[in-house]
mmCIF file of C-alpha atoms and ligand atoms in Angstrom:
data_model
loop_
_atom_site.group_PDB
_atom_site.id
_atom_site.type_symbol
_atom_site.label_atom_id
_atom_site.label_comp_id
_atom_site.label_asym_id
_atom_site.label_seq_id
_atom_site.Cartn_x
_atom_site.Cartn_y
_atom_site.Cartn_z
ATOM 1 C CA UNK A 1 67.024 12.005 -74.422
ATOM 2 C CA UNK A 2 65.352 11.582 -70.971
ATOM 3 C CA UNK A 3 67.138 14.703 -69.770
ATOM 4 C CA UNK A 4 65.658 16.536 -72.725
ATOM 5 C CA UNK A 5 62.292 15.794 -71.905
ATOM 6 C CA UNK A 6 62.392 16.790 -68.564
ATOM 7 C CA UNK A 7 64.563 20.170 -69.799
ATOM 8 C CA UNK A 8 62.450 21.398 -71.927
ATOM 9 C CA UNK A 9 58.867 20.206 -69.938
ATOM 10 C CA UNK A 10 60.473 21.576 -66.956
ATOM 11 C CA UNK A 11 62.046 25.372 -68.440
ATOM 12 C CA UNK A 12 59.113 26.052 -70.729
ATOM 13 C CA UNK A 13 56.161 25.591 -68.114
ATOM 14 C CA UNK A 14 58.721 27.433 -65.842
ATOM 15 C CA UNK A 15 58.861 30.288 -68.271
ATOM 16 C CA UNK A 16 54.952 30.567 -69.171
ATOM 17 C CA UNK A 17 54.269 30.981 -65.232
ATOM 18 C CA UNK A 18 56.509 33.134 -64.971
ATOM 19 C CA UNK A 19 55.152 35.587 -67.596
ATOM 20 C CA UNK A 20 52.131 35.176 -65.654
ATOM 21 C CA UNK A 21 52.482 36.609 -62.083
ATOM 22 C CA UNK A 22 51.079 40.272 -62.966
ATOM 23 C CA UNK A 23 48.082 40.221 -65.407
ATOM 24 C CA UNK A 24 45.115 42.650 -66.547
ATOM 25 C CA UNK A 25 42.595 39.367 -65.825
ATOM 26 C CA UNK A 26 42.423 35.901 -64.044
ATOM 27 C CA UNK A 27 39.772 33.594 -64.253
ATOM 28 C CA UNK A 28 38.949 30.888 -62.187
ATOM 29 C CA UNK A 29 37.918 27.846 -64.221
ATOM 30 C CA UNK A 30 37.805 26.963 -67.777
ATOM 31 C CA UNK A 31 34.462 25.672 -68.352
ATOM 32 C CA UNK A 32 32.202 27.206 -71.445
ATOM 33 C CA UNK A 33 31.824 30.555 -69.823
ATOM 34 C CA UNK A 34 35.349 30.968 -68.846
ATOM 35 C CA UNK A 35 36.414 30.726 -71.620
ATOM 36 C CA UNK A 36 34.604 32.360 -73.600
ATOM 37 C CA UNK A 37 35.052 35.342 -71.747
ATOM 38 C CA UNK A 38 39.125 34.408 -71.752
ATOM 39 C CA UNK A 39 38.654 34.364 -75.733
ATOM 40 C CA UNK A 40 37.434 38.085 -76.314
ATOM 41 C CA UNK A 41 39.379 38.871 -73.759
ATOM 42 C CA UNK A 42 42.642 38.027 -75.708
ATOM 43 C CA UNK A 43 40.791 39.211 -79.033
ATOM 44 C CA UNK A 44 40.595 42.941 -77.557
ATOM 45 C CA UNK A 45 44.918 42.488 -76.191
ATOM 46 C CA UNK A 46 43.533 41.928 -72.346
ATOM 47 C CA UNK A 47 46.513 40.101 -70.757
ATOM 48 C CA UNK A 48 44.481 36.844 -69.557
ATOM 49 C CA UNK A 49 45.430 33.806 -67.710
ATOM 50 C CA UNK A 50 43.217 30.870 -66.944
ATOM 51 C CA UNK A 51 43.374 28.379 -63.916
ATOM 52 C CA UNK A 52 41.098 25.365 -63.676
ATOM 53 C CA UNK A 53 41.123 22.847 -60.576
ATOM 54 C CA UNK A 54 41.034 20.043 -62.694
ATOM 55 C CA UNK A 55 42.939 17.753 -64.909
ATOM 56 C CA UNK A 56 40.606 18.551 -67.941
ATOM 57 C CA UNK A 57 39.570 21.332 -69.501
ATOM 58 C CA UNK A 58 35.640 22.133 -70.236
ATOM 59 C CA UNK A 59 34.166 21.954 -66.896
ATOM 60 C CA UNK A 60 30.309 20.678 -67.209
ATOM 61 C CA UNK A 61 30.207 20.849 -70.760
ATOM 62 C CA UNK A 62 31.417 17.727 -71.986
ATOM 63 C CA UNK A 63 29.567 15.708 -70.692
ATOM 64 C CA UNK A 64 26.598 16.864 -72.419
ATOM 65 C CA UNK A 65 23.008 15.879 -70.367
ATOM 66 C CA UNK A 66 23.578 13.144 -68.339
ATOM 67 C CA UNK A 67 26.104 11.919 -70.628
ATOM 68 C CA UNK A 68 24.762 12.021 -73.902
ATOM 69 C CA UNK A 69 27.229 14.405 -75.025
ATOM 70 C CA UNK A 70 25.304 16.912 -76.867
ATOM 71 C CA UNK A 71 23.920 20.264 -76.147
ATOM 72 C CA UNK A 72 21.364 22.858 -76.991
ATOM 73 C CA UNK A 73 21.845 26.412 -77.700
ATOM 74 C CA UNK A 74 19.157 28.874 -78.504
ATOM 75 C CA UNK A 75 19.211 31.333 -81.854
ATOM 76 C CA UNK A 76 20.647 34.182 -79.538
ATOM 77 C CA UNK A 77 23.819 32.594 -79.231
ATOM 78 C CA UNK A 78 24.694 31.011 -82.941
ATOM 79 C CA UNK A 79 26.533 34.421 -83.494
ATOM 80 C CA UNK A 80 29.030 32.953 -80.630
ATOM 81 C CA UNK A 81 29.096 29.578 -82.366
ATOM 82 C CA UNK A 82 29.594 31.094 -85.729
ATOM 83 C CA UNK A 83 32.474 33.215 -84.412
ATOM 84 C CA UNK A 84 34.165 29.757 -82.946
ATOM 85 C CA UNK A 85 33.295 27.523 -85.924
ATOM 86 C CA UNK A 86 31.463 25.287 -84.119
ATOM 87 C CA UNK A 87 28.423 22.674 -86.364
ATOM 88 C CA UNK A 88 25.163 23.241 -85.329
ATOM 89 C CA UNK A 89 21.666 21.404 -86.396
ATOM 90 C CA UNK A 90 18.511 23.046 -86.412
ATOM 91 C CA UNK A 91 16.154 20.950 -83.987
ATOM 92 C CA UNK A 92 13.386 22.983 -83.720
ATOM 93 C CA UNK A 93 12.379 26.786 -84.474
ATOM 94 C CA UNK A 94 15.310 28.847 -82.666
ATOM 95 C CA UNK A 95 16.584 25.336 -80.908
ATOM 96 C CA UNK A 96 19.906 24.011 -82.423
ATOM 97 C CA UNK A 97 21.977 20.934 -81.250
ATOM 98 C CA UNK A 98 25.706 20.738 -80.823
ATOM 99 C CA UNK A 99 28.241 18.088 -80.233
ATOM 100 C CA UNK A 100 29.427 19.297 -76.755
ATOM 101 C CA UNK A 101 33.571 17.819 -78.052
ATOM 102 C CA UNK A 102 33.359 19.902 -80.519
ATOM 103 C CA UNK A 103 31.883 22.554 -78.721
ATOM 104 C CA UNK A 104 34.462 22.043 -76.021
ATOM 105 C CA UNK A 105 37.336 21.689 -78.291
ATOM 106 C CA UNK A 106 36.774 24.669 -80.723
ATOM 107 C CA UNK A 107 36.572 26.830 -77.521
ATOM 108 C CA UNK A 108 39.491 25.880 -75.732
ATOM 109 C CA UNK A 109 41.714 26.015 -78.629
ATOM 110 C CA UNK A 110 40.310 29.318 -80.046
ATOM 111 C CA UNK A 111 41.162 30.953 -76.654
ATOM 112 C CA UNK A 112 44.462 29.512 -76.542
ATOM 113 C CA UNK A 113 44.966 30.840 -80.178
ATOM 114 C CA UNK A 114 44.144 34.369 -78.758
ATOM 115 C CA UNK A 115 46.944 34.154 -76.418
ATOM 116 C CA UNK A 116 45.021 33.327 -73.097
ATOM 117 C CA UNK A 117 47.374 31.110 -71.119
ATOM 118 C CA UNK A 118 45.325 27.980 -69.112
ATOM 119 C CA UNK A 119 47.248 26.248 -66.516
ATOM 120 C CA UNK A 120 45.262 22.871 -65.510
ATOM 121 C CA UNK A 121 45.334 21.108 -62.421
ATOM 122 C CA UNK A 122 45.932 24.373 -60.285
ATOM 123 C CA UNK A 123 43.182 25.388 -57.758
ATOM 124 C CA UNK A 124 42.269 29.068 -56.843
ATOM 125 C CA UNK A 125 41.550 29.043 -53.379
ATOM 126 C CA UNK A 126 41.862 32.542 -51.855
ATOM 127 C CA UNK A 127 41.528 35.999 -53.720
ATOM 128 C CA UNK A 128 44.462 38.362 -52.901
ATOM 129 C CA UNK A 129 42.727 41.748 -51.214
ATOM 130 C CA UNK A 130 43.746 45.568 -51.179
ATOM 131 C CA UNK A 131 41.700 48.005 -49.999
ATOM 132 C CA UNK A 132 37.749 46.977 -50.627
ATOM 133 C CA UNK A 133 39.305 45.718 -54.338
ATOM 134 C CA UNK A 134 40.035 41.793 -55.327
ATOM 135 C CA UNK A 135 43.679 42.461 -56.877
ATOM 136 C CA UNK A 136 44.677 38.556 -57.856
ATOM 137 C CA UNK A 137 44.336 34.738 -56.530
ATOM 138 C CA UNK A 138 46.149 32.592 -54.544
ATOM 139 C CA UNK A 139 46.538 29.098 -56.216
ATOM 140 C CA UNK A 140 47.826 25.776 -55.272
ATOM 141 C CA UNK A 141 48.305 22.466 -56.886
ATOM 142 C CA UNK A 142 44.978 21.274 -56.633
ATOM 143 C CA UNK A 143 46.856 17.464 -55.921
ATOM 144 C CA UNK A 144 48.069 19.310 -52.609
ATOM 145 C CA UNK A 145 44.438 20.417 -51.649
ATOM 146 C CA UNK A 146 43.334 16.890 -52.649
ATOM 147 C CA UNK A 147 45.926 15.235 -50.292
ATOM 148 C CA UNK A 148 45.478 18.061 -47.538
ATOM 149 C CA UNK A 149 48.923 18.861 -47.821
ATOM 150 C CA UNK A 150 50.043 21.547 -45.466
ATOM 151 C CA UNK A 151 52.102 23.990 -48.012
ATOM 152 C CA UNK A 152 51.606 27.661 -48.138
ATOM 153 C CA UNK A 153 50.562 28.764 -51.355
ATOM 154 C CA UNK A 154 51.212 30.942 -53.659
ATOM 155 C CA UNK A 155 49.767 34.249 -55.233
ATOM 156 C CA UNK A 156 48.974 35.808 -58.950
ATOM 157 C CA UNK A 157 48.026 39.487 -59.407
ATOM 158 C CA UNK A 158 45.569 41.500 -61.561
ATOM 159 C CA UNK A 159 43.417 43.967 -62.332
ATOM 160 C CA UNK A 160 40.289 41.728 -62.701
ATOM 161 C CA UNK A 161 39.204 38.320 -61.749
ATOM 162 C CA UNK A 162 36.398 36.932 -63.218
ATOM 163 C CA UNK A 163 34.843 33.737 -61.651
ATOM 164 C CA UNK A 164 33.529 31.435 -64.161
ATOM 165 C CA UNK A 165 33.541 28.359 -61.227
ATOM 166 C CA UNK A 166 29.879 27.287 -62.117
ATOM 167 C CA UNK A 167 27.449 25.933 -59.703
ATOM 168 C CA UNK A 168 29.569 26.176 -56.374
ATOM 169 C CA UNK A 169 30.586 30.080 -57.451
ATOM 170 C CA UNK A 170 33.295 29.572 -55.360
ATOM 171 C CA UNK A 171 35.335 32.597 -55.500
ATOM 172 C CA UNK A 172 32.738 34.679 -54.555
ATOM 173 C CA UNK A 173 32.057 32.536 -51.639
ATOM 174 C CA UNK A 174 35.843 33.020 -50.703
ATOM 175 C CA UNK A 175 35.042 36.770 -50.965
ATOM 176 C CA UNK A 176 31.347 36.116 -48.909
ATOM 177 C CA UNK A 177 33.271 34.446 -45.668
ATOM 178 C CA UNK A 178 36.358 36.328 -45.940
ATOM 179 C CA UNK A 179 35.493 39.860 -46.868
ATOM 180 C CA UNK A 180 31.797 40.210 -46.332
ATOM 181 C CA UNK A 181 30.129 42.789 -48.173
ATOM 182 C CA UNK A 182 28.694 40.451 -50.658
ATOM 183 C CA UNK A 183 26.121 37.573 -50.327
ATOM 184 C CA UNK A 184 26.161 34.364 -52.451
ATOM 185 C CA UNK A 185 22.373 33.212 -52.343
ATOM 186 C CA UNK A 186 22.755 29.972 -54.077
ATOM 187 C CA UNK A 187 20.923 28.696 -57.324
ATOM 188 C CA UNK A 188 17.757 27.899 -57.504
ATOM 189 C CA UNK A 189 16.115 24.328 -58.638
ATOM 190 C CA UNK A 190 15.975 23.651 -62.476
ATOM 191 C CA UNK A 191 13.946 26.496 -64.623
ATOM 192 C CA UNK A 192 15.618 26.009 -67.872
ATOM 193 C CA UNK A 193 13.806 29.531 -69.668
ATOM 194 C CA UNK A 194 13.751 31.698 -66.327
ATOM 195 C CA UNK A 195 17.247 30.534 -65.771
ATOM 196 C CA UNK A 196 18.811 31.114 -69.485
ATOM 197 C CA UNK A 197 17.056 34.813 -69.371
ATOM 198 C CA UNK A 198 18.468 36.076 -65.893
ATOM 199 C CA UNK A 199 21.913 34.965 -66.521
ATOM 200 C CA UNK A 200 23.247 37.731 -68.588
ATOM 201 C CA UNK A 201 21.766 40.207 -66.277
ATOM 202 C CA UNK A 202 23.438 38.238 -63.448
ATOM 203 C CA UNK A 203 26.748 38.741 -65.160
ATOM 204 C CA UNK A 204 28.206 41.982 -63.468
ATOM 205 C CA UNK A 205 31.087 42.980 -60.792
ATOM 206 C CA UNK A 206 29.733 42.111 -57.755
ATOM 207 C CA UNK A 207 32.559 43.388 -55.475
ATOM 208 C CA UNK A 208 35.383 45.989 -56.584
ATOM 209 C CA UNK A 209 37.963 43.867 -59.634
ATOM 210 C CA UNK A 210 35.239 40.554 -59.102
ATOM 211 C CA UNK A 211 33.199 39.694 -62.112
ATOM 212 C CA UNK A 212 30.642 36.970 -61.978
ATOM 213 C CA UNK A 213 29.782 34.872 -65.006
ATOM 214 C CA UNK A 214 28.320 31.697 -66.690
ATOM 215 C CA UNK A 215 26.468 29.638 -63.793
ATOM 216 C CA UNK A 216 28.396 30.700 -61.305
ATOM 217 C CA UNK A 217 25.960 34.611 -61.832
ATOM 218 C CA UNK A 218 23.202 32.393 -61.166
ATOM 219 C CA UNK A 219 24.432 31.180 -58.163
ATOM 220 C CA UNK A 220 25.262 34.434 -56.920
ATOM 221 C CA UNK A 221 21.872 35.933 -57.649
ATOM 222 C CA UNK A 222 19.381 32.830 -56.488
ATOM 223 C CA UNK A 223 18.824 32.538 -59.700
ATOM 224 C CA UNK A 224 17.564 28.811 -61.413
ATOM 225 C CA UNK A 225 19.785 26.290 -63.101
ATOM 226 C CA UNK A 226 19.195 25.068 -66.614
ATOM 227 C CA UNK A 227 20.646 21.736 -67.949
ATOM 228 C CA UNK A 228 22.377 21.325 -70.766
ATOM 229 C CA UNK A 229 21.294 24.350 -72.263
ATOM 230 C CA UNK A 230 24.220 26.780 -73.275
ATOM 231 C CA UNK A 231 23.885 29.752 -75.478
ATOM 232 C CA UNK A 232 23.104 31.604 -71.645
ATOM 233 C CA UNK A 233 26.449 30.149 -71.087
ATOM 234 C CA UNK A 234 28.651 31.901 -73.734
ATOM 235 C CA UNK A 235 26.345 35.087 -74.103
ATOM 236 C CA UNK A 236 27.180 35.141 -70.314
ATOM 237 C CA UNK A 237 31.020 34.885 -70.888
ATOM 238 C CA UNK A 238 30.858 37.108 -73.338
ATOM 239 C CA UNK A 239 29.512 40.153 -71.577
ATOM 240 C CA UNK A 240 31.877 39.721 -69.015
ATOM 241 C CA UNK A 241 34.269 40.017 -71.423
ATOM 242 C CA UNK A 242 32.589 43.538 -72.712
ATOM 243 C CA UNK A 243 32.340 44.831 -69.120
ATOM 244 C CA UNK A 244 36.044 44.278 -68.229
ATOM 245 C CA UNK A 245 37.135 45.491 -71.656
ATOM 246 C CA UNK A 246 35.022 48.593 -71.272
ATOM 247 C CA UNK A 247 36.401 49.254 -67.684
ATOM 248 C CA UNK A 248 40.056 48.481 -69.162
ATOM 249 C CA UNK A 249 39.792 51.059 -71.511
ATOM 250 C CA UNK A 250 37.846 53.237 -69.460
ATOM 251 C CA UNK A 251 41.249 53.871 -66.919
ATOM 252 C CA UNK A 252 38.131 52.361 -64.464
ATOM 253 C CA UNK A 253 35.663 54.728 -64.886
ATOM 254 C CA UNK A 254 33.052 52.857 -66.248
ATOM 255 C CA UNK A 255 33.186 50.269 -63.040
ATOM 256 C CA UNK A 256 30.245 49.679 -61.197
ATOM 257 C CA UNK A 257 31.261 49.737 -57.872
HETATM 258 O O1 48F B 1 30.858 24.217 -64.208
HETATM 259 P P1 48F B 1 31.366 24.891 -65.416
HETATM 260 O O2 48F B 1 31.140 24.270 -66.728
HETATM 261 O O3 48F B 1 30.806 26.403 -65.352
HETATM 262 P P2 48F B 1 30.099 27.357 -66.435
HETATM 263 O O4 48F B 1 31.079 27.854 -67.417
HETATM 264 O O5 48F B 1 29.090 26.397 -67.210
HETATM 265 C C1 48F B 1 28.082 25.701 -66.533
HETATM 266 C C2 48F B 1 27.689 24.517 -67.375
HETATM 267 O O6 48F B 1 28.770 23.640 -67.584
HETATM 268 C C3 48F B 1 26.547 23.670 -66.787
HETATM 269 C C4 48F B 1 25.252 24.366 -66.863
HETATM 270 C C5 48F B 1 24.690 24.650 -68.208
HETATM 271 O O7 48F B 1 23.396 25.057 -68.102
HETATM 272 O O8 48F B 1 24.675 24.649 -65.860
HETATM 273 O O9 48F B 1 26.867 23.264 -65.483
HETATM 274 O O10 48F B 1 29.344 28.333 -65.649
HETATM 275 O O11 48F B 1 32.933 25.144 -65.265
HETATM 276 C C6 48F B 1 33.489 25.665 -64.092
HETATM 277 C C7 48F B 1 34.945 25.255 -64.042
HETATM 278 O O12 48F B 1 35.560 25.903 -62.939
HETATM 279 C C8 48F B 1 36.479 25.001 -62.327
HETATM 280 C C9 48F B 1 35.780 23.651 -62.444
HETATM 281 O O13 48F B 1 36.694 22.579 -62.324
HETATM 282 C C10 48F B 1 35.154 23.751 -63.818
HETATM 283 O O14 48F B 1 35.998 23.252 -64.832
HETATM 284 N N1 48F B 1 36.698 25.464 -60.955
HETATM 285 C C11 48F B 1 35.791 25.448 -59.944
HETATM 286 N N2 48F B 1 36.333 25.955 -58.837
HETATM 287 C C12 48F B 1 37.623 26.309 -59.141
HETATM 288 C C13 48F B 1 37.853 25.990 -60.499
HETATM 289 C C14 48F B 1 38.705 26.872 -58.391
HETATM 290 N N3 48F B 1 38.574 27.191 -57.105
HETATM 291 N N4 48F B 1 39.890 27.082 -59.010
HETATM 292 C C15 48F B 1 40.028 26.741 -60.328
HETATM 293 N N5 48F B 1 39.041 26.195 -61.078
#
């Protein structure tokens, strides 16, 4: 029996990486905006794959506001929670609450219904480069990067990767000391309304196949941080979604830069 286990663990993981090594889109971490944007990703037949440093999956949003593990999303954003099937309760005009497990939950396993492999525990921590375009990630076990393990890495391609890291925006900082061309200016102290209405025009390419979105667009773009407020969050996620989908289809024409 033991030799089962290990068999199947062992060959099936094996096999799910290994339909993973060229993709249309990577993003780097699986909090409420990552996925999200994985989600209509997989919804519109985008080849997606997920990797998130750490052993769970949901980045800041479980844990509610300083652990009272609820949230607030504004009117804009029911549609999202509506196309999830996520509870909400009206709190005040255009205010709703929301369990931030179920929240969590329905989002994770609604993206993994649309096909959007996540691999936990694995830490992006360069970008592969090709002539002025980001073209895939170089990951690692984040256990190795927690030890300070010297082992060379290893490297994923694709046509798009989207970083969904939140506060620390860290791919784009890779990108920022690396590359150059780009600067990250850093969020901004807490300014829950100015912070919610910048984000989804924050959410853009910022450097040839590197799209910016949830807090990490804040970050980029000095932009305030909010709390436990989320619809910014998944609107965010979502249009990141639209504007990779629209260059997909596009052949690249419709990029940016
Ligand atoms: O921080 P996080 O939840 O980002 P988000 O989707 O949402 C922000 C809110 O949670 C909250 C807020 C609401 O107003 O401000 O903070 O923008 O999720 C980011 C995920 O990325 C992972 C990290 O562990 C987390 O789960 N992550 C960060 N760096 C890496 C990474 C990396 N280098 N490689 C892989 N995953």
């Amino acid at each position: 029996m033991e030799r089962i286990i290990t068999e199947g663990i062992v060959k099936s993981y094996m096999n799910d990486f290994l339909k993973n090594l060229e993709v249309d889109v990577i993003i780097a971490g699986a909090g409420p905006s990552g996925l999200v944007c994985g989600y209509y990703l997989g919804k519109s037949g985008i080849k997606t794959v997920i990797f998130e440093k750490n052993l769970k999956i949901g980045g800041g949003m479980p844990g509610g506001g300083m652990m009272f593990n609820k949230i607030v999303v504004q009117e804009q954003a029911i549609e999202i929670l509506k196309e999830f099937k996520i509870s909400y309760k009206k709190f005040e005009e255009s205010y709703y609450i929301v369990d931030s497990i179920e929240a969590i939950s329905a989002l994770t396993y609604k993206t993994i219904k649309q096909k959007v492999k996540i691999f936990n525990l694995i830490n992006i921590e360069d970008v592969v480069i090709r002539e002025k375009r980001v073209n895939g990630v170089v990951i690692n076990w984040t256990s190795t990067n927690i030890a300070n393990l010297h082992v060379d890495p290893l490297a994923i391609l694709s046509k798009y990767v989207v970083d969904a890291t939140g506060h620390d925006c860290e791919i784009c900082k890779i990108v920022e000391k690396k590359i150059g061309d780009i600067t990250v200016k850093g969020e901004k102290s807490m300014w829950a309304e100015k912070g919610e209405s910048e984000i989804i025009e924050n959410t853009k390419q910022v450097y040839p196949g590197l799209i910016v979105c949830g807090m990490a667009a804040n970050a980029f773009y000095g932009s305030p941080r909010m709390g436990a407020i989320f619809g910014g969050m998944f609107l965010s996620g979502k249009k990141a979604a639209e504007i990779i989908i629209d260059s997909i289809k596009s052949g690249g024409k419709n990029e940016d830069n």
